[in-house]
PDB file of C-alpha atoms in Angstrom:
ATOM      1  CA  MET A  26       4.250  37.851   6.552  1.00  0.00           C
ATOM      2  CA  VAL A  27       7.680  36.515   5.510  1.00  0.00           C
ATOM      3  CA  LYS A  28      10.160  39.365   4.961  1.00  0.00           C
ATOM      4  CA  TYR A  29      12.324  37.465   2.459  1.00  0.00           C
ATOM      5  CA  ASP A  30      11.980  36.388  -1.155  1.00  0.00           C
ATOM      6  CA  THR A  31      11.505  32.644  -0.752  1.00  0.00           C
ATOM      7  CA  SER A  32      11.240  31.670  -4.427  1.00  0.00           C
ATOM      8  CA  LYS A  33      14.671  29.988  -4.459  1.00  0.00           C
ATOM      9  CA  PHE A  34      13.625  27.462  -1.817  1.00  0.00           C
ATOM     10  CA  HIS A  35      11.434  25.408  -4.156  1.00  0.00           C
ATOM     11  CA  GLY A  36      12.563  22.015  -5.435  1.00  0.00           C
ATOM     12  CA  VAL A  37      14.900  19.180  -4.489  1.00  0.00           C
ATOM     13  CA  PHE A  38      17.462  19.724  -1.727  1.00  0.00           C
ATOM     14  CA  VAL A  39      19.912  16.925  -0.932  1.00  0.00           C
ATOM     15  CA  ALA A  40      20.541  16.343   2.762  1.00  0.00           C
ATOM     16  CA  LEU A  41      24.331  16.239   2.587  1.00  0.00           C
ATOM     17  CA  ASN A  42      26.115  13.310   4.207  1.00  0.00           C
ATOM     18  CA  ALA A  43      29.036  13.980   6.535  1.00  0.00           C
ATOM     19  CA  SER A  44      32.518  13.208   5.172  1.00  0.00           C
ATOM     20  CA  TYR A  45      35.326  11.516   7.109  1.00  0.00           C
ATOM     21  CA  ASP A  46      38.779  10.160   6.339  1.00  0.00           C
ATOM     22  CA  ALA A  47      40.005   6.635   7.118  1.00  0.00           C
ATOM     23  CA  ASN A  48      40.603   7.636  10.740  1.00  0.00           C
ATOM     24  CA  GLY A  49      37.099   9.011  11.203  1.00  0.00           C
ATOM     25  CA  GLU A  50      38.216  12.655  11.140  1.00  0.00           C
ATOM     26  CA  LEU A  51      36.273  15.292   9.222  1.00  0.00           C
ATOM     27  CA  ASN A  52      37.364  15.466   5.580  1.00  0.00           C
ATOM     28  CA  THR A  53      36.358  18.832   4.155  1.00  0.00           C
ATOM     29  CA  GLU A  54      38.067  18.281   0.792  1.00  0.00           C
ATOM     30  CA  LYS A  55      35.902  15.255   0.070  1.00  0.00           C
ATOM     31  CA  LEU A  56      32.872  17.204   1.280  1.00  0.00           C
ATOM     32  CA  LYS A  57      33.673  19.871  -1.305  1.00  0.00           C
ATOM     33  CA  GLU A  58      34.000  17.218  -4.008  1.00  0.00           C
ATOM     34  CA  LEU A  59      30.645  15.763  -3.049  1.00  0.00           C
ATOM     35  CA  ALA A  60      28.946  19.176  -3.134  1.00  0.00           C
ATOM     36  CA  LEU A  61      30.422  19.819  -6.589  1.00  0.00           C
ATOM     37  CA  TRP A  62      29.221  16.409  -7.797  1.00  0.00           C
ATOM     38  CA  TYR A  63      25.667  17.312  -6.838  1.00  0.00           C
ATOM     39  CA  HIS A  64      26.048  20.634  -8.618  1.00  0.00           C
ATOM     40  CA  SER A  65      27.168  18.798 -11.768  1.00  0.00           C
ATOM     41  CA  LEU A  66      24.009  16.667 -11.616  1.00  0.00           C
ATOM     42  CA  GLY A  67      21.742  19.717 -11.463  1.00  0.00           C
ATOM     43  CA  VAL A  68      20.613  19.507  -7.841  1.00  0.00           C
ATOM     44  CA  LYS A  69      18.884  22.689  -6.598  1.00  0.00           C
ATOM     45  CA  GLY A  70      20.457  22.912  -3.157  1.00  0.00           C
ATOM     46  CA  LEU A  71      21.941  21.276  -0.078  1.00  0.00           C
ATOM     47  CA  TYR A  72      20.933  20.897   3.565  1.00  0.00           C
ATOM     48  CA  VAL A  73      24.117  20.835   5.637  1.00  0.00           C
ATOM     49  CA  CYS A  74      24.693  19.358   9.129  1.00  0.00           C
ATOM     50  CA  GLY A  75      21.195  17.977   9.535  1.00  0.00           C
ATOM     51  CA  SER A  76      20.279  14.431  10.558  1.00  0.00           C
ATOM     52  CA  THR A  77      21.845  12.893   7.433  1.00  0.00           C
ATOM     53  CA  GLY A  78      24.856  15.154   7.898  1.00  0.00           C
ATOM     54  CA  GLU A  79      25.331  13.663  11.381  1.00  0.00           C
ATOM     55  CA  GLY A  80      25.188  17.175  12.784  1.00  0.00           C
ATOM     56  CA  MET A  81      24.549  16.009  16.333  1.00  0.00           C
ATOM     57  CA  LEU A  82      27.626  13.752  16.186  1.00  0.00           C
ATOM     58  CA  LEU A  83      29.957  16.547  15.073  1.00  0.00           C
ATOM     59  CA  THR A  84      31.689  19.018  17.350  1.00  0.00           C
ATOM     60  CA  ALA A  85      30.793  22.681  16.946  1.00  0.00           C
ATOM     61  CA  GLU A  86      34.115  23.278  15.189  1.00  0.00           C
ATOM     62  CA  GLU A  87      33.494  20.375  12.811  1.00  0.00           C
ATOM     63  CA  ARG A  88      30.075  21.762  11.975  1.00  0.00           C
ATOM     64  CA  LYS A  89      31.585  25.166  11.285  1.00  0.00           C
ATOM     65  CA  ALA A  90      34.274  23.623   9.091  1.00  0.00           C
ATOM     66  CA  SER A  91      31.648  21.626   7.179  1.00  0.00           C
ATOM     67  CA  VAL A  92      29.459  24.586   6.265  1.00  0.00           C
ATOM     68  CA  LYS A  93      32.506  26.699   5.420  1.00  0.00           C
ATOM     69  CA  ALA A  94      33.761  24.019   3.033  1.00  0.00           C
ATOM     70  CA  VAL A  95      30.384  23.641   1.326  1.00  0.00           C
ATOM     71  CA  CYS A  96      30.015  27.398   0.873  1.00  0.00           C
ATOM     72  CA  GLU A  97      33.522  27.635  -0.563  1.00  0.00           C
ATOM     73  CA  ALA A  98      32.721  24.874  -3.042  1.00  0.00           C
ATOM     74  CA  VAL A  99      29.205  25.740  -4.210  1.00  0.00           C
ATOM     75  CA  GLY A 100      28.182  29.006  -2.574  1.00  0.00           C
ATOM     76  CA  GLY A 101      26.292  31.052  -5.146  1.00  0.00           C
ATOM     77  CA  LYS A 102      25.870  27.928  -7.306  1.00  0.00           C
ATOM     78  CA  LEU A 103      23.540  25.949  -5.063  1.00  0.00           C
ATOM     79  CA  VAL A 104      21.050  27.118  -2.453  1.00  0.00           C
ATOM     80  CA  ILE A 105      22.531  26.218   0.941  1.00  0.00           C
ATOM     81  CA  LEU A 106      20.483  25.661   4.088  1.00  0.00           C
ATOM     82  CA  CYS A 107      22.440  25.040   7.263  1.00  0.00           C
ATOM     83  CA  HIS A 108      21.051  23.182  10.260  1.00  0.00           C
ATOM     84  CA  VAL A 109      22.199  24.891  13.479  1.00  0.00           C
ATOM     85  CA  GLY A 110      20.097  22.962  15.987  1.00  0.00           C
ATOM     86  CA  ALA A 111      22.017  22.199  19.175  1.00  0.00           C
ATOM     87  CA  PRO A 112      21.431  21.196  22.805  1.00  0.00           C
ATOM     88  CA  SER A 113      21.684  24.817  23.937  1.00  0.00           C
ATOM     89  CA  THR A 114      20.365  28.046  22.460  1.00  0.00           C
ATOM     90  CA  ARG A 115      23.794  29.613  22.998  1.00  0.00           C
ATOM     91  CA  GLN A 116      25.470  27.041  20.767  1.00  0.00           C
ATOM     92  CA  ALA A 117      22.730  27.253  18.134  1.00  0.00           C
ATOM     93  CA  VAL A 118      23.193  31.039  17.975  1.00  0.00           C
ATOM     94  CA  GLU A 119      26.954  30.618  17.637  1.00  0.00           C
ATOM     95  CA  LEU A 120      26.490  28.188  14.753  1.00  0.00           C
ATOM     96  CA  ALA A 121      23.918  30.442  13.071  1.00  0.00           C
ATOM     97  CA  LYS A 122      26.221  33.460  13.210  1.00  0.00           C
ATOM     98  CA  HIS A 123      29.044  31.436  11.724  1.00  0.00           C
ATOM     99  CA  ALA A 124      26.812  30.045   8.978  1.00  0.00           C
ATOM    100  CA  GLU A 125      25.720  33.574   8.080  1.00  0.00           C
ATOM    101  CA  SER A 126      29.359  34.670   7.847  1.00  0.00           C
ATOM    102  CA  CYS A 127      29.991  31.802   5.410  1.00  0.00           C
ATOM    103  CA  GLY A 128      27.199  32.975   3.116  1.00  0.00           C
ATOM    104  CA  VAL A 129      24.450  30.383   3.558  1.00  0.00           C
ATOM    105  CA  ASP A 130      21.001  31.159   2.188  1.00  0.00           C
ATOM    106  CA  ALA A 131      19.077  30.116   5.297  1.00  0.00           C
ATOM    107  CA  VAL A 132      19.440  28.489   8.700  1.00  0.00           C
ATOM    108  CA  SER A 133      17.279  25.829  10.295  1.00  0.00           C
ATOM    109  CA  ALA A 134      16.933  24.151  13.688  1.00  0.00           C
ATOM    110  CA  VAL A 135      15.153  21.398  15.548  1.00  0.00           C
ATOM    111  CA  PRO A 136      13.286  22.515  18.685  1.00  0.00           C
ATOM    112  CA  CYS A 137      15.500  20.696  21.172  1.00  0.00           C
ATOM    113  CA  VAL A 138      17.491  17.544  21.790  1.00  0.00           C
ATOM    114  CA  PHE A 139      17.423  15.244  24.814  1.00  0.00           C
ATOM    115  CA  TYR A 140      15.529  17.556  27.183  1.00  0.00           C
ATOM    116  CA  ILE A 141      11.777  17.975  26.854  1.00  0.00           C
ATOM    117  CA  HIS A 142      10.870  21.673  26.804  1.00  0.00           C
ATOM    118  CA  SER A 143       7.651  23.651  27.011  1.00  0.00           C
ATOM    119  CA  GLU A 144       6.325  25.370  23.899  1.00  0.00           C
ATOM    120  CA  ASP A 145       7.299  28.712  25.437  1.00  0.00           C
ATOM    121  CA  ALA A 146      10.885  27.464  25.692  1.00  0.00           C
ATOM    122  CA  ILE A 147      10.866  26.141  22.121  1.00  0.00           C
ATOM    123  CA  ALA A 148       9.477  29.440  20.803  1.00  0.00           C
ATOM    124  CA  ASN A 149      12.120  31.370  22.715  1.00  0.00           C
ATOM    125  CA  HIS A 150      14.828  29.040  21.365  1.00  0.00           C
ATOM    126  CA  TRP A 151      13.833  29.581  17.733  1.00  0.00           C
ATOM    127  CA  ASN A 152      13.160  33.314  18.105  1.00  0.00           C
ATOM    128  CA  THR A 153      16.536  33.852  19.762  1.00  0.00           C
ATOM    129  CA  ILE A 154      18.277  32.189  16.820  1.00  0.00           C
ATOM    130  CA  THR A 155      16.413  34.388  14.340  1.00  0.00           C
ATOM    131  CA  GLU A 156      17.339  37.521  16.299  1.00  0.00           C
ATOM    132  CA  ALA A 157      21.031  36.672  16.010  1.00  0.00           C
ATOM    133  CA  VAL A 158      21.148  36.668  12.188  1.00  0.00           C
ATOM    134  CA  ASP A 159      19.477  38.319   9.213  1.00  0.00           C
ATOM    135  CA  LEU A 160      18.592  35.137   7.355  1.00  0.00           C
ATOM    136  CA  PRO A 161      15.458  33.173   6.533  1.00  0.00           C
ATOM    137  CA  PHE A 162      14.813  30.574   9.226  1.00  0.00           C
ATOM    138  CA  PHE A 163      13.340  27.124   8.624  1.00  0.00           C
ATOM    139  CA  ILE A 164      11.736  25.232  11.475  1.00  0.00           C
ATOM    140  CA  TYR A 165      12.812  21.583  11.449  1.00  0.00           C
ATOM    141  CA  ASN A 166       9.954  19.399  12.657  1.00  0.00           C
ATOM    142  CA  ILE A 167      11.128  15.816  13.159  1.00  0.00           C
ATOM    143  CA  PRO A 168       9.138  14.400  16.081  1.00  0.00           C
ATOM    144  CA  GLN A 169      10.424  10.849  15.669  1.00  0.00           C
ATOM    145  CA  LEU A 170      13.855  12.102  16.816  1.00  0.00           C
ATOM    146  CA  THR A 171      13.071  15.076  19.056  1.00  0.00           C
ATOM    147  CA  GLY A 172       9.950  13.751  20.766  1.00  0.00           C
ATOM    148  CA  TYR A 173       8.049  16.947  19.922  1.00  0.00           C
ATOM    149  CA  ASN A 174       5.596  17.403  17.053  1.00  0.00           C
ATOM    150  CA  LEU A 175       4.985  21.049  16.193  1.00  0.00           C
ATOM    151  CA  SER A 176       1.479  22.005  17.283  1.00  0.00           C
ATOM    152  CA  ARG A 177      -0.830  24.309  15.360  1.00  0.00           C
ATOM    153  CA  GLY A 178      -0.770  26.743  18.282  1.00  0.00           C
ATOM    154  CA  LEU A 179       3.017  27.095  18.375  1.00  0.00           C
ATOM    155  CA  PHE A 180       3.200  27.185  14.589  1.00  0.00           C
ATOM    156  CA  GLU A 181       0.778  30.124  14.499  1.00  0.00           C
ATOM    157  CA  ARG A 182       2.859  31.889  17.170  1.00  0.00           C
ATOM    158  CA  MET A 183       6.021  31.400  15.137  1.00  0.00           C
ATOM    159  CA  LEU A 184       4.371  32.860  12.037  1.00  0.00           C
ATOM    160  CA  GLN A 185       4.306  36.212  13.841  1.00  0.00           C
ATOM    161  CA  ASN A 186       8.094  36.277  13.375  1.00  0.00           C
ATOM    162  CA  GLU A 187       8.726  37.621   9.868  1.00  0.00           C
ATOM    163  CA  LYS A 188      12.053  35.777   9.648  1.00  0.00           C
ATOM    164  CA  ILE A 189      10.324  32.406   9.833  1.00  0.00           C
ATOM    165  CA  ALA A 190      10.366  31.569   6.132  1.00  0.00           C
ATOM    166  CA  GLY A 191       9.479  27.896   6.101  1.00  0.00           C
ATOM    167  CA  ILE A 192       9.471  24.476   7.651  1.00  0.00           C
ATOM    168  CA  LYS A 193      11.164  21.176   6.906  1.00  0.00           C
ATOM    169  CA  ASN A 194       8.432  18.813   7.992  1.00  0.00           C
ATOM    170  CA  SER A 195       9.629  15.259   8.589  1.00  0.00           C
ATOM    171  CA  ASN A 196       6.521  14.158  10.408  1.00  0.00           C
ATOM    172  CA  GLU A 197       5.150  11.141   8.556  1.00  0.00           C
ATOM    173  CA  VAL A 198       1.575  12.468   8.685  1.00  0.00           C
ATOM    174  CA  ALA A 199       1.254  13.957   5.218  1.00  0.00           C
ATOM    175  CA  HIS A 200      -1.854  16.049   5.889  1.00  0.00           C
ATOM    176  CA  GLN A 201       0.137  18.192   8.342  1.00  0.00           C
ATOM    177  CA  ILE A 202       1.882  19.634   5.290  1.00  0.00           C
ATOM    178  CA  MET A 203      -1.442  20.923   3.998  1.00  0.00           C
ATOM    179  CA  GLN A 204      -2.155  22.559   7.341  1.00  0.00           C
ATOM    180  CA  PHE A 205       1.247  24.255   7.484  1.00  0.00           C
ATOM    181  CA  LYS A 206       0.931  25.526   3.914  1.00  0.00           C
ATOM    182  CA  ALA A 207      -2.590  26.831   4.412  1.00  0.00           C
ATOM    183  CA  LEU A 208      -1.671  28.687   7.599  1.00  0.00           C
ATOM    184  CA  GLY A 209       1.712  29.897   6.351  1.00  0.00           C
ATOM    185  CA  GLY A 210       0.488  31.360   3.095  1.00  0.00           C
ATOM    186  CA  GLU A 211       1.791  31.440  -0.455  1.00  0.00           C
ATOM    187  CA  ASN A 212       5.291  32.765   0.336  1.00  0.00           C
ATOM    188  CA  PHE A 213       5.820  30.426   3.282  1.00  0.00           C
ATOM    189  CA  ILE A 214       7.861  27.398   2.209  1.00  0.00           C
ATOM    190  CA  VAL A 215       6.965  23.875   3.273  1.00  0.00           C
ATOM    191  CA  LEU A 216       9.552  21.203   2.451  1.00  0.00           C
ATOM    192  CA  ASN A 217       8.620  17.534   2.628  1.00  0.00           C
ATOM    193  CA  GLY A 218      10.871  15.458   4.882  1.00  0.00           C
ATOM    194  CA  PRO A 219       9.816  11.780   4.575  1.00  0.00           C
ATOM    195  CA  ASP A 220      11.341  10.555   1.304  1.00  0.00           C
ATOM    196  CA  GLU A 221       8.805   7.731   1.079  1.00  0.00           C
ATOM    197  CA  GLN A 222       6.038  10.283   0.555  1.00  0.00           C
ATOM    198  CA  TYR A 223       7.634  12.950  -1.628  1.00  0.00           C
ATOM    199  CA  LEU A 224       4.756  12.750  -4.100  1.00  0.00           C
ATOM    200  CA  ALA A 225       2.126  12.812  -1.349  1.00  0.00           C
ATOM    201  CA  GLY A 226       3.824  15.760   0.311  1.00  0.00           C
ATOM    202  CA  ARG A 227       3.946  17.735  -2.924  1.00  0.00           C
ATOM    203  CA  LEU A 228       0.296  16.988  -3.668  1.00  0.00           C
ATOM    204  CA  MET A 229      -0.559  18.152  -0.146  1.00  0.00           C
ATOM    205  CA  GLY A 230       1.083  21.498  -0.879  1.00  0.00           C
ATOM    206  CA  ALA A 231       4.808  21.105  -0.168  1.00  0.00           C
ATOM    207  CA  ASP A 232       7.062  23.304  -2.299  1.00  0.00           C
ATOM    208  CA  GLY A 233       9.803  20.699  -2.551  1.00  0.00           C
ATOM    209  CA  GLY A 234      11.715  18.388  -0.282  1.00  0.00           C
ATOM    210  CA  ILE A 235      14.850  17.732   1.726  1.00  0.00           C
ATOM    211  CA  GLY A 236      15.795  14.099   2.075  1.00  0.00           C
ATOM    212  CA  GLY A 237      18.409  11.707   3.381  1.00  0.00           C
ATOM    213  CA  THR A 238      18.038   9.175   0.557  1.00  0.00           C
ATOM    214  CA  TYR A 239      18.354  11.783  -2.195  1.00  0.00           C
ATOM    215  CA  GLY A 240      22.148  11.522  -1.884  1.00  0.00           C
ATOM    216  CA  PRO A 241      22.749   8.217  -3.677  1.00  0.00           C
ATOM    217  CA  MET A 242      20.031   8.790  -6.305  1.00  0.00           C
ATOM    218  CA  PRO A 243      19.306  12.524  -6.755  1.00  0.00           C
ATOM    219  CA  GLU A 244      18.400  12.103 -10.419  1.00  0.00           C
ATOM    220  CA  LEU A 245      15.334  10.057  -9.475  1.00  0.00           C
ATOM    221  CA  TYR A 246      14.017  12.739  -7.135  1.00  0.00           C
ATOM    222  CA  MET A 247      14.710  15.492  -9.660  1.00  0.00           C
ATOM    223  CA  LYS A 248      12.768  13.568 -12.303  1.00  0.00           C
ATOM    224  CA  LEU A 249       9.961  12.969  -9.793  1.00  0.00           C
ATOM    225  CA  GLU A 250       9.797  16.719  -9.206  1.00  0.00           C
ATOM    226  CA  GLU A 251       9.771  17.295 -12.968  1.00  0.00           C
ATOM    227  CA  TYR A 252       6.816  14.938 -13.402  1.00  0.00           C
ATOM    228  CA  ILE A 253       4.896  16.651 -10.606  1.00  0.00           C
ATOM    229  CA  CYS A 254       5.490  20.114 -12.059  1.00  0.00           C
ATOM    230  CA  ALA A 255       4.340  18.875 -15.464  1.00  0.00           C
ATOM    231  CA  GLY A 256       1.164  17.358 -13.999  1.00  0.00           C
ATOM    232  CA  GLU A 257       2.219  13.858 -15.067  1.00  0.00           C
ATOM    233  CA  ILE A 258       0.958  12.291 -11.862  1.00  0.00           C
ATOM    234  CA  GLU A 259       0.762   8.674 -13.028  1.00  0.00           C
ATOM    235  CA  LYS A 260       4.406   8.800 -14.127  1.00  0.00           C
ATOM    236  CA  ALA A 261       5.215  10.397 -10.776  1.00  0.00           C
ATOM    237  CA  ARG A 262       3.337   7.672  -8.912  1.00  0.00           C
ATOM    238  CA  ARG A 263       5.238   4.904 -10.702  1.00  0.00           C
ATOM    239  CA  LEU A 264       8.575   6.592 -10.042  1.00  0.00           C
ATOM    240  CA  GLN A 265       7.717   7.184  -6.381  1.00  0.00           C
ATOM    241  CA  GLU A 266       6.952   3.463  -6.083  1.00  0.00           C
ATOM    242  CA  LYS A 267      10.357   2.601  -7.535  1.00  0.00           C
ATOM    243  CA  ILE A 268      12.066   5.040  -5.166  1.00  0.00           C
ATOM    244  CA  LEU A 269      10.108   3.572  -2.248  1.00  0.00           C
ATOM    245  CA  PHE A 270      11.542   0.110  -2.790  1.00  0.00           C
ATOM    246  CA  PHE A 271      15.046   1.514  -3.130  1.00  0.00           C
ATOM    247  CA  ILE A 272      14.517   3.219   0.235  1.00  0.00           C
ATOM    248  CA  TYR A 273      13.412  -0.077   1.781  1.00  0.00           C
ATOM    249  CA  ARG A 274      16.614  -1.679   0.505  1.00  0.00           C
ATOM    250  CA  LEU A 275      18.783   1.167   1.819  1.00  0.00           C
ATOM    251  CA  CYS A 276      17.173   0.718   5.233  1.00  0.00           C
ATOM    252  CA  SER A 277      17.929  -3.028   5.217  1.00  0.00           C
ATOM    253  CA  PHE A 278      21.661  -2.434   5.754  1.00  0.00           C
ATOM    254  CA  PRO A 279      23.283  -2.067   9.206  1.00  0.00           C
ATOM    255  CA  SER A 280      22.838   1.702   8.794  1.00  0.00           C
ATOM    256  CA  MET A 281      21.150   3.718   6.064  1.00  0.00           C
ATOM    257  CA  TYR A 282      23.836   6.388   6.253  1.00  0.00           C
ATOM    258  CA  GLY A 283      26.502   3.743   5.730  1.00  0.00           C
ATOM    259  CA  ALA A 284      24.616   2.406   2.709  1.00  0.00           C
ATOM    260  CA  ASN A 285      24.226   5.939   1.313  1.00  0.00           C
ATOM    261  CA  LYS A 286      27.951   6.561   1.573  1.00  0.00           C
ATOM    262  CA  ALA A 287      28.857   3.219   0.025  1.00  0.00           C
ATOM    263  CA  ILE A 288      26.624   3.826  -2.999  1.00  0.00           C
ATOM    264  CA  ILE A 289      27.809   7.424  -3.343  1.00  0.00           C
ATOM    265  CA  LYS A 290      31.387   6.112  -3.420  1.00  0.00           C
ATOM    266  CA  LEU A 291      30.537   3.618  -6.167  1.00  0.00           C
ATOM    267  CA  ARG A 292      28.571   6.130  -8.220  1.00  0.00           C
ATOM    268  CA  SER A 293      30.743   9.231  -7.886  1.00  0.00           C
ATOM    269  CA  GLY A 294      34.172   7.854  -7.035  1.00  0.00           C
ATOM    270  CA  ILE A 295      34.170  10.085  -3.936  1.00  0.00           C
ATOM    271  CA  ASP A 296      35.017   8.237  -0.728  1.00  0.00           C
ATOM    272  CA  ILE A 297      33.371  10.079   2.175  1.00  0.00           C
ATOM    273  CA  GLY A 298      34.190   7.347   4.655  1.00  0.00           C
ATOM    274  CA  GLN A 299      31.967   5.494   7.078  1.00  0.00           C
ATOM    275  CA  PRO A 300      29.348   7.101   9.310  1.00  0.00           C
ATOM    276  CA  ARG A 301      30.456   7.999  12.814  1.00  0.00           C
ATOM    277  CA  LEU A 302      29.700   5.496  15.559  1.00  0.00           C
ATOM    278  CA  PRO A 303      27.245   4.503  16.897  1.00  0.00           C
ATOM    279  CA  PHE A 304      26.029   4.295  13.272  1.00  0.00           C
ATOM    280  CA  LEU A 305      27.362   1.051  11.850  1.00  0.00           C
ATOM    281  CA  PRO A 306      29.621   0.883   8.782  1.00  0.00           C
ATOM    282  CA  VAL A 307      28.618  -0.555   5.405  1.00  0.00           C
ATOM    283  CA  SER A 308      31.186  -1.743   2.876  1.00  0.00           C
ATOM    284  CA  SER A 309      31.034  -0.593  -0.717  1.00  0.00           C
ATOM    285  CA  GLU A 310      32.224  -4.099  -1.623  1.00  0.00           C
ATOM    286  CA  ASP A 311      29.128  -5.737  -0.143  1.00  0.00           C
ATOM    287  CA  PRO A 312      27.438  -7.544  -3.076  1.00  0.00           C
ATOM    288  CA  LYS A 313      24.034  -6.209  -1.982  1.00  0.00           C
ATOM    289  CA  VAL A 314      25.394  -2.649  -2.100  1.00  0.00           C
ATOM    290  CA  VAL A 315      26.778  -3.203  -5.589  1.00  0.00           C
ATOM    291  CA  GLU A 316      23.491  -4.742  -6.703  1.00  0.00           C
ATOM    292  CA  LEU A 317      21.487  -1.802  -5.347  1.00  0.00           C
ATOM    293  CA  LYS A 318      23.857   0.704  -6.949  1.00  0.00           C
ATOM    294  CA  ASN A 319      23.439  -1.075 -10.310  1.00  0.00           C
ATOM    295  CA  ASP A 320      19.648  -1.130  -9.974  1.00  0.00           C
ATOM    296  CA  ILE A 321      19.600   2.600  -9.155  1.00  0.00           C
ATOM    297  CA  GLU A 322      21.712   3.374 -12.212  1.00  0.00           C
ATOM    298  CA  LYS A 323      19.478   1.234 -14.414  1.00  0.00           C
ATOM    299  CA  ALA A 324      16.458   3.180 -13.141  1.00  0.00           C
ATOM    300  CA  ILE A 325      18.220   6.469 -13.899  1.00  0.00           C
ATOM    301  CA  ALA A 326      19.178   5.312 -17.387  1.00  0.00           C
ATOM    302  CA  ALA A 327      15.550   4.354 -18.065  1.00  0.00           C
ATOM    303  CA  LEU A 328      14.183   7.826 -17.255  1.00  0.00           C
ATOM    304  CA  ASP A 329      12.513   9.546 -20.214  1.00  0.00           C
TER     305      ASP A 329
END
C-alpha cells in the first residue's frame, strides 16, 4: 500500500532537456527559462536529469545545480520528479537527499548502469534510496538502456515498500503496463515511457506519461491526453499517428536530443545549447529542422 497521495502524478510530464552555454557548460538560467515556458503552456510537470536530461553525462554537482534551478523556477507550480539514478548507491542517495532539500515531489532511479546486478542487488539499491528520503519513489524501467527489464517477481517485492509510489515504464511492450497497474493497485502510478505508444499505454492502464519528445511539442501530448480523458479515442488515434511521424522525423537527425533543442530554440526563443558529446549537434538553421518546427506548429494550430 502506497503511503503517499499520488493523485498529482497523473497526466503529461515533460522529460526536461539539459541546458548548456556556448562552451558546453551547464546553463541554469536557461534551464529556468525553459521550465517557465513549459509552465506557461500548461504542462503538468517535469522529469529532471533523466535520459533526455542527459543525467548520466552530468557531474553530480551539475545534476544538483539543475534540480535546484528547476525547483527555484517552478517549484510549487509544476510537479517535479527528479531522476537520481547513478552508478553507485552512495551517489544515488546523495542526489536523492539533495533533491529532497530542493523541494521535489518525487525521486526516481534506474536499477543500475554499466554493471549487471542480481535482483537482490537491484532491490537493495532502490530500497536504500527510499530509506534516505521521505518522498514517493518511482522505479525507472528502461531495459533498452540498462539491460534489465523489471520482472514480475522483483516488482512484487518492491511493492512491499510503501514508499514505492509508481513506475516510469519505458519498455516498449505495452501490455507490461497493464500488469504493473493491476499488481500495483489503484493508487500506484504507472507512467508510459515510449512516446510512440502514449495512447496504447493509457488504454492499457497508464496514468499518464513522461517523454523525451514532449519537449518540442508539449501541446500535442496535452491534447492527446485531453482526448483520452474525454473518451474521444478516434481523435486520439489520429493525433497519436501525427505525433508518431513527428517522432520518426526527430529521430532522423544526427541526434534526437539535438533536434529537440533546435526546435525548442525556434519555438520558444530559448537557446539551451547543443547536447553533450557523444550526442551529435543539430543546427537550428538546418532547413529540415525549420520545416519540422513549422509542421509541428501547424499541427498545434489545427487542434480543436
